[in-house]
PDB file of C-alpha atoms in Angstrom:
ATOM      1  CA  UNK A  30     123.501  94.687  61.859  1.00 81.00           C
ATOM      2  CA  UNK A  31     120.484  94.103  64.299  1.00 93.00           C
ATOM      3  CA  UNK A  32     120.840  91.274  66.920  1.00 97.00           C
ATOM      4  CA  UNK A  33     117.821  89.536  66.338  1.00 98.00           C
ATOM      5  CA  UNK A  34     116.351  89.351  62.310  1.00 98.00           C
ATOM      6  CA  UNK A  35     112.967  87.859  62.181  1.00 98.00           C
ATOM      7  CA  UNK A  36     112.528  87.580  57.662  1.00 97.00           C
ATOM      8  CA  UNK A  37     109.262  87.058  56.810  1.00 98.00           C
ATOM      9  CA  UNK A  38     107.839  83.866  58.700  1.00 97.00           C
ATOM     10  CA  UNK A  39     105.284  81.624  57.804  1.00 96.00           C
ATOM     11  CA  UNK A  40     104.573  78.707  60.210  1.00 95.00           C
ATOM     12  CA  UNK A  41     101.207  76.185  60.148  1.00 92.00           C
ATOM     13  CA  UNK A  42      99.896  73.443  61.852  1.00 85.00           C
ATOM     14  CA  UNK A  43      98.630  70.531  60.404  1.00 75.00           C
ATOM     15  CA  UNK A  44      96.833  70.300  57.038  1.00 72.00           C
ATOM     16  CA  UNK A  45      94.822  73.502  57.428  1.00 68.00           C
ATOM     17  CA  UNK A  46      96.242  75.308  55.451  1.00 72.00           C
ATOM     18  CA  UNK A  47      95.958  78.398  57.206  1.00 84.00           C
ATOM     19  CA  UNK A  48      98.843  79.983  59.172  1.00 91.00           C
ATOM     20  CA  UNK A  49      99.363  80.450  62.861  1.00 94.00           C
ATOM     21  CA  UNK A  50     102.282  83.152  62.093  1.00 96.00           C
ATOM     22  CA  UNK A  51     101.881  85.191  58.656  1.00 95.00           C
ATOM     23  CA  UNK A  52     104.897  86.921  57.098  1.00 97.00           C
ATOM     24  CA  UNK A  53     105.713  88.258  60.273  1.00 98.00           C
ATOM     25  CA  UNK A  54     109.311  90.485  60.341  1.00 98.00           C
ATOM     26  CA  UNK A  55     110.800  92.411  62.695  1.00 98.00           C
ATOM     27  CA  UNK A  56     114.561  93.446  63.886  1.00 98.00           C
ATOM     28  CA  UNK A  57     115.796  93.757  67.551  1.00 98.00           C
ATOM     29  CA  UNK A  58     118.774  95.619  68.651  1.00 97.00           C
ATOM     30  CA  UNK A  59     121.286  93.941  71.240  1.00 97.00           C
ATOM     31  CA  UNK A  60     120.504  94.765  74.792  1.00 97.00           C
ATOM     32  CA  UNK A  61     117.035  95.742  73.871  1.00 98.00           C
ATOM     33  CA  UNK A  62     113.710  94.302  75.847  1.00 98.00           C
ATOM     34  CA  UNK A  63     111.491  93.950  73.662  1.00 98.00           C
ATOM     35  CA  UNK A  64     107.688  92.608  74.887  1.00 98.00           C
ATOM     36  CA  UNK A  65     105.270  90.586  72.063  1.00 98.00           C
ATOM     37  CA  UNK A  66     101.693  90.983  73.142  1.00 97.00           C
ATOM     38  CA  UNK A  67      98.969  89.596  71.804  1.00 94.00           C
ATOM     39  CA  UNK A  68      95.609  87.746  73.220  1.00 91.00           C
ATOM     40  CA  UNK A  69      95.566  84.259  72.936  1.00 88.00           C
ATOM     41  CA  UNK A  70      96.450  82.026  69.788  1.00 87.00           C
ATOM     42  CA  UNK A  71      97.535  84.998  68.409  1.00 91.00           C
ATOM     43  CA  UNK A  72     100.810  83.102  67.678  1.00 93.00           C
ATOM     44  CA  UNK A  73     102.895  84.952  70.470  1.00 94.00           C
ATOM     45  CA  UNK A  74     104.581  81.530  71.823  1.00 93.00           C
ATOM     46  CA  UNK A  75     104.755  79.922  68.205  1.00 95.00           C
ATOM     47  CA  UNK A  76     106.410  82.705  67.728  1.00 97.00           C
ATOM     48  CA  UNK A  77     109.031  82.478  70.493  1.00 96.00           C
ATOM     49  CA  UNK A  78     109.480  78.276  69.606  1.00 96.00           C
ATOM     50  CA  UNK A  79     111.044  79.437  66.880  1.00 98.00           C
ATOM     51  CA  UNK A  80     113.168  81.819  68.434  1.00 98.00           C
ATOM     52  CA  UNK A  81     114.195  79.017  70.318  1.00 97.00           C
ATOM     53  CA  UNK A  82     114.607  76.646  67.612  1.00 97.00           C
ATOM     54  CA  UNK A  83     112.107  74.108  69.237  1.00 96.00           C
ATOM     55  CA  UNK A  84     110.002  73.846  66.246  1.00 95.00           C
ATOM     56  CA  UNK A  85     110.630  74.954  62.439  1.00 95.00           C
ATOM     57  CA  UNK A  86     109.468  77.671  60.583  1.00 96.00           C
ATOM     58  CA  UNK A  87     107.287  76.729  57.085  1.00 95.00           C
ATOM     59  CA  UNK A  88     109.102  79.671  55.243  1.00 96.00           C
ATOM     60  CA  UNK A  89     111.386  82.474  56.328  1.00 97.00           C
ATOM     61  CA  UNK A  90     114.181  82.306  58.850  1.00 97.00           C
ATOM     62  CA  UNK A  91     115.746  83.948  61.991  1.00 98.00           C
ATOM     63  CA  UNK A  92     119.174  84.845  62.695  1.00 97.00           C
ATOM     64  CA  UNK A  93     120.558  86.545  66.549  1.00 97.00           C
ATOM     65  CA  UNK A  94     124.108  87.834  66.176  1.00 95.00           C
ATOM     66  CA  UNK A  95     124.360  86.866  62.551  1.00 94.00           C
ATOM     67  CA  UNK A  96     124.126  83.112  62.698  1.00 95.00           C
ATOM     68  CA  UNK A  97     120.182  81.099  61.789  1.00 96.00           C
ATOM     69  CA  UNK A  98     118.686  79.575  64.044  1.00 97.00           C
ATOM     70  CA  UNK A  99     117.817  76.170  63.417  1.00 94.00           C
ATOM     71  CA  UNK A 100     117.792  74.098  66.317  1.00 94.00           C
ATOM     72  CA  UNK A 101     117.940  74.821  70.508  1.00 94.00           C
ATOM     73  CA  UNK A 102     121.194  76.427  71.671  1.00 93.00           C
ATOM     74  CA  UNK A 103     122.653  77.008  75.220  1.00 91.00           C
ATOM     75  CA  UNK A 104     123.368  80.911  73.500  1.00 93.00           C
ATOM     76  CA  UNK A 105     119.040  80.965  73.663  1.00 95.00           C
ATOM     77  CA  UNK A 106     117.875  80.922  77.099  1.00 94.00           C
ATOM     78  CA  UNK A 107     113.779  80.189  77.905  1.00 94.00           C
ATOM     79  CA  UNK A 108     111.837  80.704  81.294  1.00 94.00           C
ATOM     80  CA  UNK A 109     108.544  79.008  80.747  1.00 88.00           C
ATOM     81  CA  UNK A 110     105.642  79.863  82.235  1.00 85.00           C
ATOM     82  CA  UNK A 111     105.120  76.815  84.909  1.00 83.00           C
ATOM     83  CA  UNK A 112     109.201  77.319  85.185  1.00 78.00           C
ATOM     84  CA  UNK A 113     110.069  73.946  83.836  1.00 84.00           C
ATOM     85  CA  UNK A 114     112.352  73.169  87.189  1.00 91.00           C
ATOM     86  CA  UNK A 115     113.332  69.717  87.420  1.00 93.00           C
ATOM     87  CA  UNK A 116     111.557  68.431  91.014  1.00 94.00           C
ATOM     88  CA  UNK A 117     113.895  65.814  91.784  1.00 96.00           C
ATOM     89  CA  UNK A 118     116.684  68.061  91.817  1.00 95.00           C
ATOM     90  CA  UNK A 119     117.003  70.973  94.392  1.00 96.00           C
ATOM     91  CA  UNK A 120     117.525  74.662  93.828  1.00 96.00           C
ATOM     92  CA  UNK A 121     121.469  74.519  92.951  1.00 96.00           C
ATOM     93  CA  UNK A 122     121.063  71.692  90.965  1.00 94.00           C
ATOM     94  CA  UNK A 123     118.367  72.934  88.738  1.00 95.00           C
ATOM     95  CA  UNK A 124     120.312  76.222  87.925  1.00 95.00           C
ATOM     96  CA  UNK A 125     123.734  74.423  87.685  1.00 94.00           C
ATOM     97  CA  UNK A 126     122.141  71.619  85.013  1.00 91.00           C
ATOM     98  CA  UNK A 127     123.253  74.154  81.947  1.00 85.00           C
ATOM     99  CA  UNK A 128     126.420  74.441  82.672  1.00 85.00           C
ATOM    100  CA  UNK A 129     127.299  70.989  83.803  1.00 81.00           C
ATOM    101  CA  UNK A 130     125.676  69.517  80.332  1.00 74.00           C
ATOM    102  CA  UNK A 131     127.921  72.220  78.564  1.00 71.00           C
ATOM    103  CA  UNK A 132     131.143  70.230  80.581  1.00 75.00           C
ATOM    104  CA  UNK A 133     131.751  73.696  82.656  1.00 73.00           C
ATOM    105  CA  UNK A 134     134.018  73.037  85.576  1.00 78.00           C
ATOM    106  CA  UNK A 135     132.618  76.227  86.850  1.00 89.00           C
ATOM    107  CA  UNK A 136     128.823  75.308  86.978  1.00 89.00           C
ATOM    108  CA  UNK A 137     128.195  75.041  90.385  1.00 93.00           C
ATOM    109  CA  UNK A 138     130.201  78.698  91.408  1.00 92.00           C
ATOM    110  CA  UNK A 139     127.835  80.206  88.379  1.00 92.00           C
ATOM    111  CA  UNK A 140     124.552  78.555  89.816  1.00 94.00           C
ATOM    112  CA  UNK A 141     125.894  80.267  93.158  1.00 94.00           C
ATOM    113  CA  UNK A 142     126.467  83.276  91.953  1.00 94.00           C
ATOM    114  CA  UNK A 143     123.017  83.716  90.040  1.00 94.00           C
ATOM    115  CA  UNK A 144     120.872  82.110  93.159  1.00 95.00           C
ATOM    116  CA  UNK A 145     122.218  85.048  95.258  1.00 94.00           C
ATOM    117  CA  UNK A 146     121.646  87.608  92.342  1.00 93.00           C
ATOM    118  CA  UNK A 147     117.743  86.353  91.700  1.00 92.00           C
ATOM    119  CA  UNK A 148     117.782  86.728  95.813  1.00 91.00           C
ATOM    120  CA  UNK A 149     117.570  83.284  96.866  1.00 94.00           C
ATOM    121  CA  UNK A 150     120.518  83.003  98.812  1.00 94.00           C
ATOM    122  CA  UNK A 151     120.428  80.315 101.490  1.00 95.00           C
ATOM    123  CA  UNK A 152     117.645  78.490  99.266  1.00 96.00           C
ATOM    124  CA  UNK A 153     120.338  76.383  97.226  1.00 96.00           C
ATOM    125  CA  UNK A 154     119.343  72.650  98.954  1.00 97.00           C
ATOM    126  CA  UNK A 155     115.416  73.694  99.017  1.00 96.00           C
ATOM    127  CA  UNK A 156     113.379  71.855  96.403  1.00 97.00           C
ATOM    128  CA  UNK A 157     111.026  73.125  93.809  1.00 94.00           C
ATOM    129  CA  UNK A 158     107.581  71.609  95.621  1.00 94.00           C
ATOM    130  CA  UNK A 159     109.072  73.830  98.546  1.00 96.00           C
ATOM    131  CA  UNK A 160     108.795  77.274  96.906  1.00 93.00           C
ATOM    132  CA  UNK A 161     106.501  79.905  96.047  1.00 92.00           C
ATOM    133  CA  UNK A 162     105.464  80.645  92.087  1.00 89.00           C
ATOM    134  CA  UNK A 163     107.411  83.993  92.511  1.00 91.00           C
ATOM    135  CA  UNK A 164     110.658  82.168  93.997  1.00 93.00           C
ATOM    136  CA  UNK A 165     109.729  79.121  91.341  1.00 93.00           C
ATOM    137  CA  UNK A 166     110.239  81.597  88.368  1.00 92.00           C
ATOM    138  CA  UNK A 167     113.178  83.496  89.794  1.00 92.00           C
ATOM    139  CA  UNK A 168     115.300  79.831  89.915  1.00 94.00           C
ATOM    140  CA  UNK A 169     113.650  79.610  86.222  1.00 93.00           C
ATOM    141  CA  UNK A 170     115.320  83.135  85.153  1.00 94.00           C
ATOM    142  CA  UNK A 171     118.554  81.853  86.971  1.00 94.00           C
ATOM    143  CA  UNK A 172     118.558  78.750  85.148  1.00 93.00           C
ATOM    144  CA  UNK A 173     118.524  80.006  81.819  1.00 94.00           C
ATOM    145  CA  UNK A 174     121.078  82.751  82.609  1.00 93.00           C
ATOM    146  CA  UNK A 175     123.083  80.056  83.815  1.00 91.00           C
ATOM    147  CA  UNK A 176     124.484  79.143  80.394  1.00 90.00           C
ATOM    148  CA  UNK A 177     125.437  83.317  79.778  1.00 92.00           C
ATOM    149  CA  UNK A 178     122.850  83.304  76.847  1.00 94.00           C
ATOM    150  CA  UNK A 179     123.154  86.126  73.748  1.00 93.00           C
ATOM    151  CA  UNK A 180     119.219  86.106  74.066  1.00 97.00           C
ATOM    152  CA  UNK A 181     116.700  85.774  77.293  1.00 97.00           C
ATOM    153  CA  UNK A 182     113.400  84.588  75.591  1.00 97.00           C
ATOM    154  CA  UNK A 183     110.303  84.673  78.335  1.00 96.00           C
ATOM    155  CA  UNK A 184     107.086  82.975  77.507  1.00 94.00           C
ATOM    156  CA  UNK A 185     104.497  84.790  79.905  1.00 92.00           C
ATOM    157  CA  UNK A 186     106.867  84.530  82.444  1.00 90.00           C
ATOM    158  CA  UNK A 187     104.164  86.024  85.507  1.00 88.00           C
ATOM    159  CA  UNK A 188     100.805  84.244  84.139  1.00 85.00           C
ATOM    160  CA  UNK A 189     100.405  82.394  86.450  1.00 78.00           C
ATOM    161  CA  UNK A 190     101.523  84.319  89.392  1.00 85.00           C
ATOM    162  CA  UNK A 191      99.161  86.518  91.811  1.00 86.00           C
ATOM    163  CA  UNK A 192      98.905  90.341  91.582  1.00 87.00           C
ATOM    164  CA  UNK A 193     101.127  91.362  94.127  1.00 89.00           C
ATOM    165  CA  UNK A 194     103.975  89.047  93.081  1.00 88.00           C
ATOM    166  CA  UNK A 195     103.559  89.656  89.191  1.00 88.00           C
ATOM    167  CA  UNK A 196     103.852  93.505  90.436  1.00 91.00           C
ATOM    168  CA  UNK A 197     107.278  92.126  92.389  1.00 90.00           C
ATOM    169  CA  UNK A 198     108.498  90.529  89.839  1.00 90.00           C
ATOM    170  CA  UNK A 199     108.338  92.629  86.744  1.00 93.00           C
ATOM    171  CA  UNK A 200     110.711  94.957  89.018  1.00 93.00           C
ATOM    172  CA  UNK A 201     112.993  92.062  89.312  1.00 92.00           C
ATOM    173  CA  UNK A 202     112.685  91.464  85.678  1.00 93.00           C
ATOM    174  CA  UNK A 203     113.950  95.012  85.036  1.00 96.00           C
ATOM    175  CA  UNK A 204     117.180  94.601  87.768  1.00 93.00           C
ATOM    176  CA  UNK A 205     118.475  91.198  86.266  1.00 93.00           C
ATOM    177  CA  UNK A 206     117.727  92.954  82.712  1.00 95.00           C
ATOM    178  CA  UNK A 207     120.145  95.792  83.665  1.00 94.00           C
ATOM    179  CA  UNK A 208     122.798  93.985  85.203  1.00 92.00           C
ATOM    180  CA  UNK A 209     123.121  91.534  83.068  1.00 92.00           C
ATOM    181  CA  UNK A 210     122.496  93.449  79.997  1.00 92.00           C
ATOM    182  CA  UNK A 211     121.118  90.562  77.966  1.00 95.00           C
ATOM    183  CA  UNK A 212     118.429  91.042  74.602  1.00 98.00           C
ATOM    184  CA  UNK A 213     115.092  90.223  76.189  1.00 98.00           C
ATOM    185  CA  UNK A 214     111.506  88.997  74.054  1.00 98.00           C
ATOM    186  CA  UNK A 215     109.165  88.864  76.285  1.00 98.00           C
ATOM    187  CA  UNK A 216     105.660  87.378  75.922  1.00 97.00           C
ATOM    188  CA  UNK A 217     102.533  88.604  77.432  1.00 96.00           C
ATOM    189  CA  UNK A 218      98.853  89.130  77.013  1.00 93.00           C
ATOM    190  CA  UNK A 219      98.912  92.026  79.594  1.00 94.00           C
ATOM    191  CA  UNK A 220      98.656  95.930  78.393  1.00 95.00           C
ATOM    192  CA  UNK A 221      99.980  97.258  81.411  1.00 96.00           C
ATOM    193  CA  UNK A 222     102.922  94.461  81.614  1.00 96.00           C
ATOM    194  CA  UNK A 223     104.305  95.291  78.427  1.00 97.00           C
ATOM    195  CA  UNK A 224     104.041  99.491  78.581  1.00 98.00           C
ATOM    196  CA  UNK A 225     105.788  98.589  82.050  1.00 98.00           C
ATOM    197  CA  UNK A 226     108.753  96.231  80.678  1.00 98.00           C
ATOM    198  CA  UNK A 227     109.159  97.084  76.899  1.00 98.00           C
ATOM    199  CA  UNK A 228     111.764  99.210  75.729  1.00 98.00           C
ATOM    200  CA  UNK A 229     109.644  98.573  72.663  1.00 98.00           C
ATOM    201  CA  UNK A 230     106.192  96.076  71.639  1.00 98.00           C
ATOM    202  CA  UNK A 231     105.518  94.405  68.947  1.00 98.00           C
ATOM    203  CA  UNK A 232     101.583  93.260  68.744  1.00 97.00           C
ATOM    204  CA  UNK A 233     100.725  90.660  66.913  1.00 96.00           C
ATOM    205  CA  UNK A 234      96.799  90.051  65.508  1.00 93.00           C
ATOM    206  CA  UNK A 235      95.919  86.675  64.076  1.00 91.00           C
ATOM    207  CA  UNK A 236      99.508  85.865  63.686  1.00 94.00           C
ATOM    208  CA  UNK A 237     100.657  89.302  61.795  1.00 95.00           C
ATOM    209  CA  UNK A 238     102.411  91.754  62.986  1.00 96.00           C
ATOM    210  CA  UNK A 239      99.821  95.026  63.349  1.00 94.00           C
ATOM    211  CA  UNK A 240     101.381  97.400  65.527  1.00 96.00           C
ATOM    212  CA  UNK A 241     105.324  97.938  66.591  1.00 97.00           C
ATOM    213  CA  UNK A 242     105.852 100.962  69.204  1.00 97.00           C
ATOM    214  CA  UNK A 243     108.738 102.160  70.899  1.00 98.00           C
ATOM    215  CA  UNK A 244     108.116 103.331  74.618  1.00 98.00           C
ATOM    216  CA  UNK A 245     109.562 106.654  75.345  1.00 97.00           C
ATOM    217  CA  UNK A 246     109.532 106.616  79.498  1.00 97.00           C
ATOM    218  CA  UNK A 247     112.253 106.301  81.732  1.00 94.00           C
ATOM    219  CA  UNK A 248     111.944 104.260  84.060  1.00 93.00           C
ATOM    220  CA  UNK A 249     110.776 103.166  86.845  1.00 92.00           C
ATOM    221  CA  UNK A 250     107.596 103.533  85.263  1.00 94.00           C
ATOM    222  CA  UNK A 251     104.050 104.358  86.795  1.00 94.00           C
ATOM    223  CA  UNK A 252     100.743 102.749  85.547  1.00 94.00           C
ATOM    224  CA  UNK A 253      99.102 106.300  86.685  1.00 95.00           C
ATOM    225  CA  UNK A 254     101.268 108.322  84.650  1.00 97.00           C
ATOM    226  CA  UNK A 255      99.491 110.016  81.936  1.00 97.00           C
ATOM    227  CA  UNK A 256     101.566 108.937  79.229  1.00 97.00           C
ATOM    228  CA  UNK A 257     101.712 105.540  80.441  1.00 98.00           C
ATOM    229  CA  UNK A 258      97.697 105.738  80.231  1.00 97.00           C
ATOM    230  CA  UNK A 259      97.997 106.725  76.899  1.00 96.00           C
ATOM    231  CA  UNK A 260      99.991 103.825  75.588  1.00 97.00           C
ATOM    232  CA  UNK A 261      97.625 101.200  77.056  1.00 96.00           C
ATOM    233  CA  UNK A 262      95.082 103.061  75.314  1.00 95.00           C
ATOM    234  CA  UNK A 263      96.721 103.205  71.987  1.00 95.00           C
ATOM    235  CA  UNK A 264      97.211  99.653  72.490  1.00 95.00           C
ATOM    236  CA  UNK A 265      93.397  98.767  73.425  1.00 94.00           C
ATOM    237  CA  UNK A 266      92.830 100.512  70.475  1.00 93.00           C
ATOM    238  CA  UNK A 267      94.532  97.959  68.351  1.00 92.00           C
ATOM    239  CA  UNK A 268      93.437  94.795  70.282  1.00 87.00           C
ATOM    240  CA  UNK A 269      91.340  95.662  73.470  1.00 71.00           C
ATOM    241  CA  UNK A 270      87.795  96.012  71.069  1.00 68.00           C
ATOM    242  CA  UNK A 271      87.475  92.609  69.731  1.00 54.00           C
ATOM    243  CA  UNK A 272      89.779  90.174  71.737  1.00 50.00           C
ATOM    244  CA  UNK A 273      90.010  90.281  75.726  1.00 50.00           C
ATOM    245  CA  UNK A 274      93.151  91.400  76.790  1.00 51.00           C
ATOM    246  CA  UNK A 275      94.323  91.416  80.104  1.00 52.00           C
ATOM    247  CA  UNK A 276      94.103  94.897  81.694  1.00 54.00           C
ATOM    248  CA  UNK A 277      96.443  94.715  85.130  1.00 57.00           C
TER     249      UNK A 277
END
């Protein structure tokens, strides 16, 4: 049985009548990181609201590990793309939140333990105006690991982030992937970032699905690699020609 069944989806907004997501299906094994790319409005973060059970689908529904989702669980864990951290509360408290809503007597010696393995040990008592975007998003990841999630959805995690850190922090995406072995959908609008990530990518065009392709390269992956050229081709082939995707 896969972990995560998407069955045929329909979702609109408003009286339009014309769908944001169209019949879209798809199945992900457990463990698997999976990256949804698209260019914008495409439906990618409709898509993962209903993942998360923040909105309702129209028609069609979505099971991980066998049971529907139809409301927000603590077993569904989201890192937003402005991180969502609470500002009046610092580091420890942010990642802790989770598990002290869930009544864990452990929360604080989990929110320890995933501070130091996102790397910001010694930052527990600093407060979110105090950080960087690429230390901002790292407490985000550790926050919604914090309640040991079945399913790690990321909604354009590295947007908003620089170059150089986005670079930094897809390779930290990939070490907390692997040691913590969770299922992964991850949004983006970035070629490069999804060839990079994806153990597979699904594309979606005007909210359908038009392309799903496994990536066969180990990893660590290059960008110059020939065969990592050639999938961001194949996928600028799909998309690249009539909606602007981003290329780095």
């Amino acid at each position: 049985m896969p972990f995560v069944n998407v069955n045929h989806l329909f979702k609109s907004y408003g009286d339009s009548g014309s769908y944001v997501l169209n019949d879209v299906s798809f199945q992900i094994n457990e463990n698997e990181f999976v990256c949804v790319l698209g260019h914008s409005g495409c439906g990618k973060s409709t898509l993962l609201n209903l993942l998360a059970g923040f909105i309702k689908p129209d028609k069609g529904e979505i099971s991980v590990n066998g049971q529907l989702v139809s409301k927000p669980s603590a077993q569904r864990g989201v890192v937003f793309q402005d991180h969502g951290l609470f500002p009046w509360y610092n580091i420890l408290d942010n990642v802790a939140f989770g598990p002290k809503a869930l009544k864990n007597k452990d929360a604080y010696r989990i929110a320890k333990r995933l501070i130091r393995m996102v790397g910001l040990e010694g930052y527990e008592k600093t407060y979110p105006s105090s950080l960087s975007g690429g230390m901002a998003q790292r407490v985000g990841i550790a926050r919604a690991l914090a309640t040991n999630p079945q399913l790690l959805l990321m909604d354009e995690p590295l947007g908003a982030l620089d170059a150089m850190t986005r670079e930094k922090m897809r390779i930290e995406i990939l070490r907390i992937w692997k040691e913590t072995k969770k299922t992964v959908i991850f949004i983006t609008h970035s070629i490069a970032e999804a060839v990079y990530l994806a153990d597979r990518v699904i594309v979606l065009k005007e909210g359908s699905i038009c392309m799903d392709e496994k990536i066969e390269m180990e990893r660590p992956r290059s960008v110059h690699a020939s065969q990592f050229i050639d999938y961001t081709k194949k996928f600028e082939k799909v998309l690249f020609e009539q909606n602007e995707l981003v290329m780095d």
